[in-house]
Coordinates of C-alpha atoms and ligand atoms in Angstrom, one line a residue:
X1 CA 79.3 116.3 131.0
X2 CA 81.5 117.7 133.4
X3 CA 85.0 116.5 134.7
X4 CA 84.9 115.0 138.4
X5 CA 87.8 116.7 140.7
X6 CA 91.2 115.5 140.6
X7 CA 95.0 116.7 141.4
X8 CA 96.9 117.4 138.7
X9 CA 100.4 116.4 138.2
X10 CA 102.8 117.8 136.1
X11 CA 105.8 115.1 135.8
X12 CA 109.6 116.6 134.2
X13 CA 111.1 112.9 133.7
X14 CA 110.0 109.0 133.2
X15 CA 111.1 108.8 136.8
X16 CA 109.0 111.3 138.5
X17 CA 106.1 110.1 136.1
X18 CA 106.5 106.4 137.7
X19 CA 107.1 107.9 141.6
X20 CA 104.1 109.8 141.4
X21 CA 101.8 106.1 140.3
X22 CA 103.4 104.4 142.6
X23 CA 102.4 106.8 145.4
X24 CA 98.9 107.0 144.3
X25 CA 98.9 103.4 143.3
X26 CA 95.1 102.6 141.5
X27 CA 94.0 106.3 142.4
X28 CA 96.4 107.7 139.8
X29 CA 96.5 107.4 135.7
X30 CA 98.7 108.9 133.2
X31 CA 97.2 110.9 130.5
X32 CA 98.8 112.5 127.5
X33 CA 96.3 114.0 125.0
X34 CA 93.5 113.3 127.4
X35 CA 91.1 112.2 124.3
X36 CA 89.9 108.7 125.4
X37 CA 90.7 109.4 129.5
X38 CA 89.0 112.9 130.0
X39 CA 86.2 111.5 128.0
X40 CA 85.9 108.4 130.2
X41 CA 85.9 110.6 133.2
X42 CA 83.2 113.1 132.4
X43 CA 81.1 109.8 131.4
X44 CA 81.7 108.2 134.7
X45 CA 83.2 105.0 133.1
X46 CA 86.6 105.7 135.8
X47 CA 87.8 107.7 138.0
X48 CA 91.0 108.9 139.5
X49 CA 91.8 111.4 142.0
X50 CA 95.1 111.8 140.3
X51 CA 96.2 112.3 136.8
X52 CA 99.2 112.8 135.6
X53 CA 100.3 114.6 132.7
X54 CA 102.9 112.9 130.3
X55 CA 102.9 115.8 128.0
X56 CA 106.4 117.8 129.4
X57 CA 108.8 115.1 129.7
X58 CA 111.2 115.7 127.0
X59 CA 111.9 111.7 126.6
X60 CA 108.6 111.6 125.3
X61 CA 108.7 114.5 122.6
X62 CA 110.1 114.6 119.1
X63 CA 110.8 113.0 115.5
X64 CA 114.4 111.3 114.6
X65 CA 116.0 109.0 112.8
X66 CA 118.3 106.9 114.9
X67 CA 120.1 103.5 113.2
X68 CA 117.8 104.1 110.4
X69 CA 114.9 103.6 112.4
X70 CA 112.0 106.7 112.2
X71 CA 111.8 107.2 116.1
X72 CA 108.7 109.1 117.2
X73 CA 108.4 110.1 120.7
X74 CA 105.1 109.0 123.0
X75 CA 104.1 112.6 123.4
X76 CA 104.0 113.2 119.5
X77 CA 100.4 113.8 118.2
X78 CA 98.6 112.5 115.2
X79 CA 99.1 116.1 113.8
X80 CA 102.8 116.3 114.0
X81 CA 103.0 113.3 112.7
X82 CA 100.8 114.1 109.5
X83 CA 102.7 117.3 108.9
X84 CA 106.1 116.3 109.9
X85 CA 108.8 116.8 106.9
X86 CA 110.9 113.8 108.3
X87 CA 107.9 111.8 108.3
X88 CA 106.9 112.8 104.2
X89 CA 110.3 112.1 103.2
X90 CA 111.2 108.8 104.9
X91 CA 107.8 107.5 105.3
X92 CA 105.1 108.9 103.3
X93 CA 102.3 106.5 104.0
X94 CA 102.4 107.4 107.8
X95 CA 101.7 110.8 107.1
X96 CA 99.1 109.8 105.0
X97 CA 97.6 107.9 107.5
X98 CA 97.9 109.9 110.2
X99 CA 95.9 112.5 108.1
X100 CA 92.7 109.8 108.2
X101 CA 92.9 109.6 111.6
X102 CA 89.5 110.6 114.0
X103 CA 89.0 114.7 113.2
X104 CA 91.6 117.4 113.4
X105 CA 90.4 118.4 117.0
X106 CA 91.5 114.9 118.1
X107 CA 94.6 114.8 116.1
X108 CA 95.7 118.1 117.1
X109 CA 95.9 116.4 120.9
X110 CA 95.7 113.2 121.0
X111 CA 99.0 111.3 120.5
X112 CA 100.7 107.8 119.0
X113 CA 101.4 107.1 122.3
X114 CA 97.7 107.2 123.9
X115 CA 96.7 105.1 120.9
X116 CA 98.7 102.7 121.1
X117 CA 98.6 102.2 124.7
X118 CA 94.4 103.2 124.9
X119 CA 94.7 99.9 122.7
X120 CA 91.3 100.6 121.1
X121 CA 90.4 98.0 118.8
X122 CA 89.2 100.4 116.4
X123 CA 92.0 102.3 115.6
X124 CA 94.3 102.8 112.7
X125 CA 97.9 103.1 113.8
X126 CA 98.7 99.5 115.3
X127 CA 97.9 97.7 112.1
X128 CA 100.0 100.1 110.3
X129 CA 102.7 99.7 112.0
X130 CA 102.5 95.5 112.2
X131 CA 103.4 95.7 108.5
X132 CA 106.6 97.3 109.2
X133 CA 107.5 95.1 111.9
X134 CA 107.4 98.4 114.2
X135 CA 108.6 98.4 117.8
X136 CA 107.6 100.2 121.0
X137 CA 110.0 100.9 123.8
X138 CA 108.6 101.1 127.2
X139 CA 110.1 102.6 130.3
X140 CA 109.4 102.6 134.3
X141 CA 111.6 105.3 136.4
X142 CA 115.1 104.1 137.4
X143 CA 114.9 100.8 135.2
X144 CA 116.6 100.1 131.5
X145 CA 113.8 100.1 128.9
X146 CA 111.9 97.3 127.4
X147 CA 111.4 96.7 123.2
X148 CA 108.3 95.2 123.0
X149 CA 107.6 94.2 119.3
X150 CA 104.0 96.1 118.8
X151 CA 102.7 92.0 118.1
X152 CA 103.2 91.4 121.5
X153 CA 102.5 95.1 123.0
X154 CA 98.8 95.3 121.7
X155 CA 97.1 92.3 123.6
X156 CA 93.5 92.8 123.2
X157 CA 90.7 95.4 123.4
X158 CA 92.2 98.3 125.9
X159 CA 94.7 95.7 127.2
X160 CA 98.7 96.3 126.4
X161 CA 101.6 94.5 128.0
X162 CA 102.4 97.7 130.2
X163 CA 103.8 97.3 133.5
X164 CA 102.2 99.3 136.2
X165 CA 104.2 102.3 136.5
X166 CA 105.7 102.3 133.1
X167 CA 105.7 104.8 130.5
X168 CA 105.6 104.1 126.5
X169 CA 108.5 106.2 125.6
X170 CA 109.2 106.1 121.7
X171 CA 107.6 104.1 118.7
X172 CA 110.8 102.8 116.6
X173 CA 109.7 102.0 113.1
X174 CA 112.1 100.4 110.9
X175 CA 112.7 102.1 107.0
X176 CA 110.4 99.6 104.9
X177 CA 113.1 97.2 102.8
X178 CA 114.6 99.4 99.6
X179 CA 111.8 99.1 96.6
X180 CA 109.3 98.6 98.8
X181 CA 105.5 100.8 99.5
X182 CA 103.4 100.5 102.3
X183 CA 99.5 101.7 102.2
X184 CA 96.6 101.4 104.4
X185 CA 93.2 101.8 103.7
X186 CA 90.0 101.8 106.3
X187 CA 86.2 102.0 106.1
X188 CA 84.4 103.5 108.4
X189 CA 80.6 105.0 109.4
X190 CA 81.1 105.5 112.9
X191 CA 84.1 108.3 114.0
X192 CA 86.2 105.0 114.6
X193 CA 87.7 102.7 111.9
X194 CA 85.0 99.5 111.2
X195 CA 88.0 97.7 109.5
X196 CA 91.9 98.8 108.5
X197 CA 94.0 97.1 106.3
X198 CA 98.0 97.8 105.8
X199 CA 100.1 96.1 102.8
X200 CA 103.5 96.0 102.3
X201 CA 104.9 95.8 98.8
X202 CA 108.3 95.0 97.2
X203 CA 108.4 94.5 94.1
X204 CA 111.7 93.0 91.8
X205 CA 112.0 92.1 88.5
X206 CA 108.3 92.2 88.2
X207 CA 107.4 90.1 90.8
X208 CA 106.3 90.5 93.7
X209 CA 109.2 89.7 96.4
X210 CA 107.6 90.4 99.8
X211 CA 104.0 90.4 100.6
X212 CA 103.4 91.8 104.1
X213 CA 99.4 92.5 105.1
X214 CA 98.3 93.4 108.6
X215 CA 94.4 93.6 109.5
X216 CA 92.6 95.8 112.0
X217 CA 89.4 97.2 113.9
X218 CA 87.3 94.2 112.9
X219 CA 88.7 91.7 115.5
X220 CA 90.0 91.8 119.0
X221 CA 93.4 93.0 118.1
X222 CA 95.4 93.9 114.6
X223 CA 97.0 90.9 113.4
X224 CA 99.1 90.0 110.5
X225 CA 97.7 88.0 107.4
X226 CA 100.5 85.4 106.6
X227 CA 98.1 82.8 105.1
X228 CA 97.3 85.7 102.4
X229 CA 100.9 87.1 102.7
X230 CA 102.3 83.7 101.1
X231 CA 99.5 84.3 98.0
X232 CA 100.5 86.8 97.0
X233 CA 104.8 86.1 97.1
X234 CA 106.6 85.3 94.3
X235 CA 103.7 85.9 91.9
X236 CA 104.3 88.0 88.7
X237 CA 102.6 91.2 88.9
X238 CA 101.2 91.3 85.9
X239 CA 99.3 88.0 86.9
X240 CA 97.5 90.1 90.3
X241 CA 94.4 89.1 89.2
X242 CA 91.4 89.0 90.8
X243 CA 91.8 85.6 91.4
X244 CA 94.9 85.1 93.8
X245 CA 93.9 88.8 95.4
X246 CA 90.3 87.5 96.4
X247 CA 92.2 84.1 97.6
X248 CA 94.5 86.4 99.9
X249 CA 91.6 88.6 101.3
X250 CA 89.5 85.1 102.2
X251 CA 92.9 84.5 104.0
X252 CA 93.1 87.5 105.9
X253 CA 89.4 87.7 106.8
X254 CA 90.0 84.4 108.3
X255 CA 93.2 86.0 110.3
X256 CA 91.5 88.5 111.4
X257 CA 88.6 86.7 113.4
X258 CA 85.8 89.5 113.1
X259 CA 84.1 89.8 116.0
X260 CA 79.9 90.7 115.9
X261 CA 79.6 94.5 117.4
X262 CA 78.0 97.5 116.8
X263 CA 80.0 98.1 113.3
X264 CA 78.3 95.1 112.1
X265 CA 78.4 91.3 112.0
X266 CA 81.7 89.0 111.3
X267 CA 80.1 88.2 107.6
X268 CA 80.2 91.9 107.0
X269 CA 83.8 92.6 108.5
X270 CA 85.3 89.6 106.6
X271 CA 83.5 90.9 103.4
X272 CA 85.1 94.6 104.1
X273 CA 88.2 93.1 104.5
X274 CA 88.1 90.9 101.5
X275 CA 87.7 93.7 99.5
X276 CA 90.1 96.2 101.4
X277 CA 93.1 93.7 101.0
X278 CA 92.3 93.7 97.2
X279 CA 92.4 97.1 96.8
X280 CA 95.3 97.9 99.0
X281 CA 97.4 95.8 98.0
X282 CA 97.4 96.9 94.7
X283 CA 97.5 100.4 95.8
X284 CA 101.1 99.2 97.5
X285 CA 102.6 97.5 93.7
X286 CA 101.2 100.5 92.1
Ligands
FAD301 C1 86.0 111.4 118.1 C2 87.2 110.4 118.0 C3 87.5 109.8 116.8 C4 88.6 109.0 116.7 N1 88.9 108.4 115.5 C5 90.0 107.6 115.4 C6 90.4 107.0 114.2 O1 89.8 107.2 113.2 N2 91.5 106.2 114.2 C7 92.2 106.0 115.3 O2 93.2 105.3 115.2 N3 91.9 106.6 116.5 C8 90.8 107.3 116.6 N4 90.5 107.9 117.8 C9 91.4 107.6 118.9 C10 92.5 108.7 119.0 O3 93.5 108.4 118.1 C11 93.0 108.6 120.4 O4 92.0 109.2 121.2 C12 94.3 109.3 120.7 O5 95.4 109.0 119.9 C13 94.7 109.0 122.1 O6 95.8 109.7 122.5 P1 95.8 110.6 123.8 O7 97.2 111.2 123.9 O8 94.7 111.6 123.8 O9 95.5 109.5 124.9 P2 95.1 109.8 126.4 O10 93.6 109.9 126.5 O11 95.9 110.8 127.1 O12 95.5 108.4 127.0 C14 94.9 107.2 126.6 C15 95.3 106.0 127.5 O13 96.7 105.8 127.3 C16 97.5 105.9 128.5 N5 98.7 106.6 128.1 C17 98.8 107.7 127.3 N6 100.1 107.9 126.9 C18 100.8 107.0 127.6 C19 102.2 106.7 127.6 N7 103.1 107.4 126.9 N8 102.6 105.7 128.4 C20 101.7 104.9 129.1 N9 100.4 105.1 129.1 C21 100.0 106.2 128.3 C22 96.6 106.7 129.5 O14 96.8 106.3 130.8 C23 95.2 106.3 129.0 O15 94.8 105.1 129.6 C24 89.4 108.7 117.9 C25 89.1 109.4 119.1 C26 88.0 110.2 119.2 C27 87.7 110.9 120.5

């Protein structure tokens, strides 16, 4: 597999990024870590005579907490994220997922950004991120940027609510509420999730006062579970039994409309997520 010819372009700022697609128009694509577009160029599947590089605009770049939101720039990778100090102390279970994520050759390049805007359907960052109610803000050269809840940013399989031209600059994730734990979970036999599940806990007084649950990689796009979200609210902890956690993984299979593909048929993906939401969510009160 070799890579066809193209012109590199090596962009300083959002606004040269968006000058130089508009020049090439449909000839030209932006690339960051280059792990889904370099391999769909050396396997023919597109093909651009010009790419350009995302990877020195400073926008893009870095880690911070602004407003009380973990800000984490386009351009971060999967690697930075998983090692990031920030990251461990103001949101553990992004690290930790970020650690599960493809191999470390791929994590060491590819980035949040590219993910998110690659918009995979088997991937593991979106539905994360859905249970913290997580924003993305978007950017073309010369024009104020865009928050675009990530509900409304991931549309479908590869397709985002990108303009042409314009740049995913940050993902803005907001601290989960006091007293409560996030974790996801994902099961997979291919090098891509087959299905990803995110919970949300907060517990008080022993119940359990917020229920969020997002599901991924099964469907077209991650989605949230409120059917199974509003089982599992208000109940007591100590009554979590199997019972009411099956009953909210029946709902969240339904919310997540598996789709038949080559990680198995829609009875299997609901089964995997019946089970997934059981065991994450408890993971999450624990
Ligand atoms: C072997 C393998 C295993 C994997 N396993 C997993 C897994 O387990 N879980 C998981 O979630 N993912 C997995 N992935 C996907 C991986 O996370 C992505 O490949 C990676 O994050 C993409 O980032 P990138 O920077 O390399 O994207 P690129 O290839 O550089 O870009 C991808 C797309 O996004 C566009 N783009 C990139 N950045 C921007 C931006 N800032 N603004 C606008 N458009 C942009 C590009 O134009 C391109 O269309 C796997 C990938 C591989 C190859």
């Amino acid at each position: 597999m070799t890579l066809p010819a193209f012109e590199l372009h090596r962009p300083r700022s959002v606004e040269e990024a968006t000058q130089l697609v508009d020049r090439h128009g449909e000839d030209a694509a932006f690339y960051c870590g280059g792990t889904e577009l370099l391999l769909l160029l050396k396997l023919g599947f597109s093909s651009f005579g010009h790419l350009v590089d995302l990877k020195r605009i400073d926008e893009l770049d870095g880690i911070r907490v602004e407003n009380g939101e973990l800000v984490v720039g386009a351009a971060v990778t999967h690697r930075e994220l998983e090692r990031s100090d920030l990251v461990r102390e103001r949101l553990p279970a992004l690290a930790t997922m970020e650690r599960g994520v493809a191999n470390l050759r791929v994590r060491e390049v590819g980035t949040l950004g590219g993910n998110l805007c690659f918009s995979d359907p088997h991937s593991d960052p979106a539905t994360f991120l859905l249970t913290l109610d997580a924003e993305v803000e978007c950017r073309r050269g010369g024009e104020p940027p865009r928050r675009i809840p990530i509900v409304d940013f991931v549309l479908g399989p590869y397709q985002t609510s990108l303009r042409a031209g314009e740049l995913l600059t940050s993902v803005r994730i907001p601290a989960p509420p006091d007293g409560a734990a996030v974790a996801h979970a994902k099961f997979a036999f291919h090098e891509r999730p087959t299905a990803t599940v995110a919970c949300l806990a907060r517990v008080v007084d022993g119940r359990v006062a917020e229920a969020r649950i997002a599901v991924g990689s099964v469907g077209a796009r991650p989605a949230r579970a409120t059917a199974a979200e509003q089982v599992l609210t208000g109940v007591p902890v100590a009554e979590l039994g199997e019972g009411l956690l099956e009953e909210a993984g029946e709902r969240a299979a339904e919310a997540a409309a598996p789709a038949d593909d080559a990680n198995g048929s829609p009875e299997y993906k609901a089964q995997l997520v019946r089970v997934l939401v059981g065991r994450t969510f408890r993971q999450a009160v624990g």
